[in-house]
Amino acid sequence: MSECVIHPRADGPDEATLSRLDPLPTSALSDSMRRLPGAPGVLPLFSGCRLVGPALAVRTRPGDNLVVHKAVDLARPGEVLVIDAGGDTARAIVGDLLCRYAASRGLAGIVLDGAARDVVELHELGLPVFARAVSHLGPYKNGPGEIGGSVSIAGMTVRSGDVVVGDADGVIAVPAARADAIATAAEELLRAEAAAVDAIDRGTWDRSWIDASLTITRIDDEES
Ligand SMILES: O=C([O-])CC(=O)C(=O)O
Ligand SMILES: [Mg+2]
């Protein structure tokens, strides 16, 4: 027997806020959070992965998934399991059976600072999985670990109840209390980017800010 610490439940934001975040790209959310939080190297396992949902944080011993199984039993439909496996890439923490069961329980997906396996089956299953690596070496099932509370995923703090958004560019955690304000900022940014796309296509994109930011030193052809 080994210990599994279970923290009090943390509710995420309401459905209205979640549906505002639903269409927003991680890049726009990142830009709306001063480009500070992120989990470099934690990437979708297959193309088309996109998830949005409140986090249920899990900390597990690297190479061991006993508490991850427990967390799937405790998770609510729509939640994203965010697993801190210490960044270990030697042993897979999740595979097709665990993920099939997670999908059957209505989880929105899995974000993992560690490795996954059974990539072909996971692609067929379609449950979004974000991980640092792939490894055919399977996990042990001895514990210990923690469920709930907060974890660190590749340097990004994720609290249970934060909204996790993942897409082709990676994952980001949006604090529940600031989710509406961040969504508003990201929507404004997307409007500005749509205007930039339009200006590029029409050949009118303002480039003056580049020279305004640089002191240019030119080397004469004869001197070089
Ligand atoms: O053996 C495990 O726990 C991980 C795995 O491959 C699966 O869930 O399919
Ligand atoms: Mg398997």
mmCIF file of C-alpha atoms and ligand atoms in Angstrom:
data_model
loop_
_atom_site.group_PDB
_atom_site.id
_atom_site.type_symbol
_atom_site.label_atom_id
_atom_site.label_comp_id
_atom_site.label_asym_id
_atom_site.label_seq_id
_atom_site.Cartn_x
_atom_site.Cartn_y
_atom_site.Cartn_z
ATOM 1 C CA MET A 1 0.000 0.000 0.000
ATOM 2 C CA SER A 2 1.216 3.513 -0.675
ATOM 3 C CA GLU A 3 -0.219 6.938 -0.004
ATOM 4 C CA CYS A 4 -2.517 8.891 -2.310
ATOM 5 C CA VAL A 5 -3.176 12.401 -0.985
ATOM 6 C CA ILE A 6 -6.520 13.787 -2.218
ATOM 7 C CA HIS A 7 -7.001 17.570 -2.008
ATOM 8 C CA PRO A 8 -10.396 19.302 -1.727
ATOM 9 C CA ARG A 9 -12.235 19.720 -5.040
ATOM 10 C CA ALA A 10 -11.723 22.955 -6.947
ATOM 11 C CA ASP A 11 -14.495 24.001 -9.299
ATOM 12 C CA GLY A 12 -13.586 25.655 -12.584
ATOM 13 C CA PRO A 13 -15.448 28.531 -14.212
ATOM 14 C CA ASP A 14 -19.045 28.241 -15.425
ATOM 15 C CA GLU A 15 -20.141 26.939 -18.826
ATOM 16 C CA ALA A 16 -20.456 30.438 -20.309
ATOM 17 C CA THR A 17 -16.784 31.163 -19.628
ATOM 18 C CA LEU A 18 -15.701 27.748 -20.902
ATOM 19 C CA SER A 19 -17.567 28.290 -24.152
ATOM 20 C CA ARG A 20 -15.855 31.651 -24.640
ATOM 21 C CA LEU A 21 -12.463 29.929 -24.303
ATOM 22 C CA ASP A 22 -13.546 27.058 -26.555
ATOM 23 C CA PRO A 23 -12.620 28.633 -29.930
ATOM 24 C CA LEU A 24 -9.543 30.578 -28.773
ATOM 25 C CA PRO A 25 -6.052 29.524 -29.945
ATOM 26 C CA THR A 26 -3.389 28.916 -27.305
ATOM 27 C CA SER A 27 -1.159 31.533 -28.981
ATOM 28 C CA ALA A 28 -3.764 34.280 -28.495
ATOM 29 C CA LEU A 29 -4.340 33.210 -24.893
ATOM 30 C CA SER A 30 -0.592 33.238 -24.290
ATOM 31 C CA ASP A 31 -0.249 36.723 -25.801
ATOM 32 C CA SER A 32 -3.100 37.833 -23.525
ATOM 33 C CA MET A 33 -1.159 36.552 -20.491
ATOM 34 C CA ARG A 34 2.035 38.494 -21.300
ATOM 35 C CA ARG A 35 3.462 35.415 -23.042
ATOM 36 C CA LEU A 36 4.593 34.127 -19.653
ATOM 37 C CA PRO A 37 2.883 30.794 -18.855
ATOM 38 C CA GLY A 38 3.561 27.810 -21.071
ATOM 39 C CA ALA A 39 4.736 24.221 -21.088
ATOM 40 C CA PRO A 40 7.372 23.998 -23.818
ATOM 41 C CA GLY A 41 7.791 20.471 -25.141
ATOM 42 C CA VAL A 42 4.369 19.227 -24.020
ATOM 43 C CA LEU A 43 2.723 18.733 -27.406
ATOM 44 C CA PRO A 44 -0.222 16.922 -29.000
ATOM 45 C CA LEU A 45 0.388 13.235 -29.554
ATOM 46 C CA PHE A 46 -1.410 13.275 -32.921
ATOM 47 C CA SER A 47 -2.830 15.880 -35.269
ATOM 48 C CA GLY A 48 -6.224 17.366 -34.539
ATOM 49 C CA CYS A 49 -5.855 17.359 -30.738
ATOM 50 C CA ARG A 50 -7.768 20.250 -29.212
ATOM 51 C CA LEU A 51 -9.099 20.431 -25.664
ATOM 52 C CA VAL A 52 -10.662 22.938 -23.310
ATOM 53 C CA GLY A 53 -11.727 22.071 -19.774
ATOM 54 C CA PRO A 54 -11.105 22.557 -16.067
ATOM 55 C CA ALA A 55 -7.974 20.854 -14.765
ATOM 56 C CA LEU A 56 -7.852 18.039 -12.277
ATOM 57 C CA ALA A 57 -4.196 18.053 -11.212
ATOM 58 C CA VAL A 58 -2.369 14.799 -10.505
ATOM 59 C CA ARG A 59 1.171 14.304 -9.250
ATOM 60 C CA THR A 60 2.545 10.841 -9.732
ATOM 61 C CA ARG A 61 5.843 9.156 -9.111
ATOM 62 C CA PRO A 62 7.795 9.198 -12.387
ATOM 63 C CA GLY A 63 7.275 5.896 -14.211
ATOM 64 C CA ASP A 64 4.201 4.927 -12.127
ATOM 65 C CA ASN A 65 0.501 5.430 -12.886
ATOM 66 C CA LEU A 66 -1.410 3.977 -9.921
ATOM 67 C CA VAL A 67 -2.737 7.376 -8.777
ATOM 68 C CA VAL A 68 -3.554 8.311 -12.373
ATOM 69 C CA HIS A 69 -5.968 5.365 -12.460
ATOM 70 C CA LYS A 70 -7.472 6.625 -9.189
ATOM 71 C CA ALA A 71 -7.779 10.150 -10.613
ATOM 72 C CA VAL A 72 -9.697 8.932 -13.671
ATOM 73 C CA ASP A 73 -12.190 7.322 -11.288
ATOM 74 C CA LEU A 74 -12.575 10.611 -9.400
ATOM 75 C CA ALA A 75 -12.621 13.009 -12.388
ATOM 76 C CA ARG A 76 -15.823 14.671 -13.543
ATOM 77 C CA PRO A 77 -17.006 14.694 -17.159
ATOM 78 C CA GLY A 78 -15.414 17.577 -19.062
ATOM 79 C CA GLU A 79 -12.322 17.735 -16.870
ATOM 80 C CA VAL A 80 -8.757 17.558 -18.176
ATOM 81 C CA LEU A 81 -6.361 15.343 -16.251
ATOM 82 C CA VAL A 82 -3.126 17.332 -15.863
ATOM 83 C CA ILE A 83 -0.425 14.904 -14.778
ATOM 84 C CA ASP A 84 2.942 15.891 -13.368
ATOM 85 C CA ALA A 85 5.099 12.807 -13.873
ATOM 86 C CA GLY A 86 8.271 14.766 -13.222
ATOM 87 C CA GLY A 87 9.046 15.188 -16.920
ATOM 88 C CA ASP A 88 10.329 11.603 -17.043
ATOM 89 C CA THR A 89 10.324 10.295 -20.608
ATOM 90 C CA ALA A 90 11.528 6.735 -19.972
ATOM 91 C CA ARG A 91 8.180 5.106 -19.081
ATOM 92 C CA ALA A 92 4.720 5.788 -20.477
ATOM 93 C CA ILE A 93 2.222 6.962 -17.864
ATOM 94 C CA VAL A 94 -0.842 6.610 -20.101
ATOM 95 C CA GLY A 95 -1.823 4.272 -22.931
ATOM 96 C CA ASP A 96 -4.862 3.155 -24.854
ATOM 97 C CA LEU A 97 -6.652 1.273 -22.060
ATOM 98 C CA LEU A 98 -6.407 4.070 -19.510
ATOM 99 C CA CYS A 99 -7.379 6.655 -22.128
ATOM 100 C CA ARG A 100 -10.268 4.577 -23.451
ATOM 101 C CA TYR A 101 -11.595 4.375 -19.907
ATOM 102 C CA ALA A 102 -11.038 8.134 -19.428
ATOM 103 C CA ALA A 103 -12.978 8.830 -22.628
ATOM 104 C CA SER A 104 -15.795 6.517 -21.456
ATOM 105 C CA ARG A 105 -16.036 8.662 -18.311
ATOM 106 C CA GLY A 106 -16.359 11.825 -20.385
ATOM 107 C CA LEU A 107 -12.967 13.388 -19.650
ATOM 108 C CA ALA A 108 -11.996 16.138 -22.086
ATOM 109 C CA GLY A 109 -8.399 14.918 -22.409
ATOM 110 C CA ILE A 110 -5.009 14.421 -20.806
ATOM 111 C CA VAL A 111 -2.005 16.704 -20.407
ATOM 112 C CA LEU A 112 1.108 14.923 -19.237
ATOM 113 C CA ASP A 113 4.588 16.047 -18.252
ATOM 114 C CA GLY A 114 5.911 12.611 -19.124
ATOM 115 C CA ALA A 115 5.540 9.972 -21.805
ATOM 116 C CA ALA A 116 2.604 8.134 -23.399
ATOM 117 C CA ARG A 117 2.331 4.930 -25.477
ATOM 118 C CA ASP A 118 -0.097 3.165 -27.839
ATOM 119 C CA VAL A 119 -0.043 6.187 -30.136
ATOM 120 C CA VAL A 120 -1.878 4.508 -33.032
ATOM 121 C CA GLU A 121 -4.733 3.384 -30.789
ATOM 122 C CA LEU A 122 -4.897 6.783 -29.095
ATOM 123 C CA HIS A 123 -5.184 8.467 -32.485
ATOM 124 C CA GLU A 124 -8.040 6.112 -33.387
ATOM 125 C CA LEU A 125 -9.699 6.773 -30.033
ATOM 126 C CA GLY A 126 -9.463 10.532 -30.579
ATOM 127 C CA LEU A 127 -9.173 11.552 -26.920
ATOM 128 C CA PRO A 128 -6.802 14.551 -26.990
ATOM 129 C CA VAL A 129 -3.505 13.659 -25.294
ATOM 130 C CA PHE A 130 -0.620 16.094 -24.841
ATOM 131 C CA ALA A 131 2.691 14.637 -23.679
ATOM 132 C CA ARG A 132 6.406 15.296 -23.625
ATOM 133 C CA ALA A 133 7.441 12.040 -25.290
ATOM 134 C CA VAL A 134 6.466 8.556 -26.464
ATOM 135 C CA SER A 135 7.833 5.359 -24.928
ATOM 136 C CA HIS A 136 6.753 1.727 -25.297
ATOM 137 C CA LEU A 137 8.022 1.026 -21.767
ATOM 138 C CA GLY A 138 4.973 0.731 -19.541
ATOM 139 C CA PRO A 139 4.419 2.153 -16.058
ATOM 140 C CA TYR A 140 4.594 0.502 -12.665
ATOM 141 C CA LYS A 141 1.530 0.625 -10.439
ATOM 142 C CA ASN A 142 2.768 1.208 -6.930
ATOM 143 C CA GLY A 143 2.144 4.900 -6.170
ATOM 144 C CA PRO A 144 2.476 7.202 -4.367
ATOM 145 C CA GLY A 145 0.940 10.418 -5.602
ATOM 146 C CA GLU A 146 -1.489 13.311 -5.131
ATOM 147 C CA ILE A 147 -4.802 14.240 -6.709
ATOM 148 C CA GLY A 148 -6.088 17.834 -6.779
ATOM 149 C CA GLY A 149 -4.166 20.871 -5.609
ATOM 150 C CA SER A 150 -1.622 22.225 -8.063
ATOM 151 C CA VAL A 151 1.196 20.826 -10.186
ATOM 152 C CA SER A 152 3.994 22.086 -12.397
ATOM 153 C CA ILE A 153 3.923 21.005 -16.035
ATOM 154 C CA ALA A 154 7.186 21.815 -17.811
ATOM 155 C CA GLY A 155 7.523 24.904 -15.613
ATOM 156 C CA MET A 156 3.867 25.993 -15.870
ATOM 157 C CA THR A 157 1.840 25.990 -12.656
ATOM 158 C CA VAL A 158 -1.589 24.409 -13.118
ATOM 159 C CA ARG A 159 -4.121 24.590 -10.285
ATOM 160 C CA SER A 160 -7.092 22.251 -10.250
ATOM 161 C CA GLY A 161 -9.985 24.315 -11.645
ATOM 162 C CA ASP A 162 -7.772 26.353 -14.014
ATOM 163 C CA VAL A 163 -9.003 26.049 -17.574
ATOM 164 C CA VAL A 164 -6.559 24.073 -19.678
ATOM 165 C CA VAL A 165 -6.550 24.827 -23.389
ATOM 166 C CA GLY A 166 -4.538 22.674 -25.788
ATOM 167 C CA ASP A 167 -4.107 22.786 -29.549
ATOM 168 C CA ALA A 168 -1.464 22.168 -32.216
ATOM 169 C CA ASP A 169 0.824 24.761 -30.582
ATOM 170 C CA GLY A 170 0.820 23.220 -27.085
ATOM 171 C CA VAL A 171 -1.027 23.812 -23.834
ATOM 172 C CA ILE A 172 -1.792 26.737 -21.542
ATOM 173 C CA ALA A 173 -3.550 27.023 -18.184
ATOM 174 C CA VAL A 174 -5.919 29.971 -17.750
ATOM 175 C CA PRO A 175 -6.641 30.883 -14.108
ATOM 176 C CA ALA A 176 -10.375 30.456 -13.450
ATOM 177 C CA ALA A 177 -10.777 33.857 -11.762
ATOM 178 C CA ARG A 178 -9.238 35.724 -14.724
ATOM 179 C CA ALA A 179 -10.635 33.551 -17.510
ATOM 180 C CA ASP A 180 -13.266 36.049 -18.724
ATOM 181 C CA ALA A 181 -10.834 38.992 -18.828
ATOM 182 C CA ILE A 182 -8.240 36.852 -20.645
ATOM 183 C CA ALA A 183 -10.883 35.678 -23.131
ATOM 184 C CA THR A 184 -11.819 39.313 -23.834
ATOM 185 C CA ALA A 185 -8.175 40.253 -24.430
ATOM 186 C CA ALA A 186 -7.652 37.228 -26.709
ATOM 187 C CA GLU A 187 -10.779 38.067 -28.730
ATOM 188 C CA GLU A 188 -9.475 41.630 -29.247
ATOM 189 C CA LEU A 189 -6.111 40.269 -30.293
ATOM 190 C CA LEU A 190 -7.712 37.960 -32.859
ATOM 191 C CA ARG A 191 -9.587 40.939 -34.327
ATOM 192 C CA ALA A 192 -6.293 42.839 -34.625
ATOM 193 C CA GLU A 193 -4.636 39.805 -36.233
ATOM 194 C CA ALA A 194 -7.490 39.479 -38.743
ATOM 195 C CA ALA A 195 -6.881 43.133 -39.688
ATOM 196 C CA ALA A 196 -3.144 42.376 -40.075
ATOM 197 C CA VAL A 197 -3.893 39.418 -42.362
ATOM 198 C CA ASP A 198 -6.086 41.683 -44.451
ATOM 199 C CA ALA A 199 -3.371 44.367 -44.640
ATOM 200 C CA ILE A 200 -0.711 41.776 -45.635
ATOM 201 C CA ASP A 201 -2.941 40.494 -48.412
ATOM 202 C CA ARG A 202 -3.584 44.063 -49.644
ATOM 203 C CA GLY A 203 0.111 45.065 -49.380
ATOM 204 C CA THR A 204 -0.581 47.780 -46.799
ATOM 205 C CA TRP A 205 0.880 46.211 -43.650
ATOM 206 C CA ASP A 206 2.619 48.928 -41.615
ATOM 207 C CA ARG A 207 6.343 48.077 -41.324
ATOM 208 C CA SER A 208 7.475 51.445 -39.889
ATOM 209 C CA TRP A 209 7.784 50.097 -36.338
ATOM 210 C CA ILE A 210 10.758 47.923 -37.355
ATOM 211 C CA ASP A 211 13.082 50.779 -38.331
ATOM 212 C CA ALA A 212 11.723 52.791 -35.403
ATOM 213 C CA SER A 213 13.051 50.043 -33.119
ATOM 214 C CA LEU A 214 16.478 49.606 -34.750
ATOM 215 C CA THR A 215 19.639 51.625 -35.142
ATOM 216 C CA ILE A 216 20.852 50.454 -38.535
ATOM 217 C CA THR A 217 24.574 50.286 -39.288
ATOM 218 C CA ARG A 218 25.304 49.667 -42.960
ATOM 219 C CA ILE A 219 28.637 48.223 -44.090
ATOM 220 C CA ASP A 220 29.806 49.819 -47.362
ATOM 221 C CA ASP A 221 30.423 47.321 -50.150
ATOM 222 C CA GLU A 222 33.995 48.654 -50.602
ATOM 223 C CA GLU A 223 34.879 48.207 -46.934
ATOM 224 C CA SER A 224 33.561 44.665 -46.681
HETATM 225 O O1 LIG B 1 -0.237 -0.207 -18.867
HETATM 226 C C1 LIG B 1 -0.643 0.926 -18.599
HETATM 227 O O2 LIG B 1 -1.040 1.280 -17.470
HETATM 228 C C2 LIG B 1 -0.592 1.976 -19.656
HETATM 229 C C3 LIG B 1 -1.117 1.446 -20.925
HETATM 230 O O3 LIG B 1 -0.394 0.989 -21.788
HETATM 231 C C4 LIG B 1 -2.578 1.462 -21.134
HETATM 232 O O4 LIG B 1 -3.316 2.007 -20.332
HETATM 233 O O5 LIG B 1 -2.993 0.958 -22.184
HETATM 234 MG MG MG B 2 -1.514 -0.119 -23.391
#
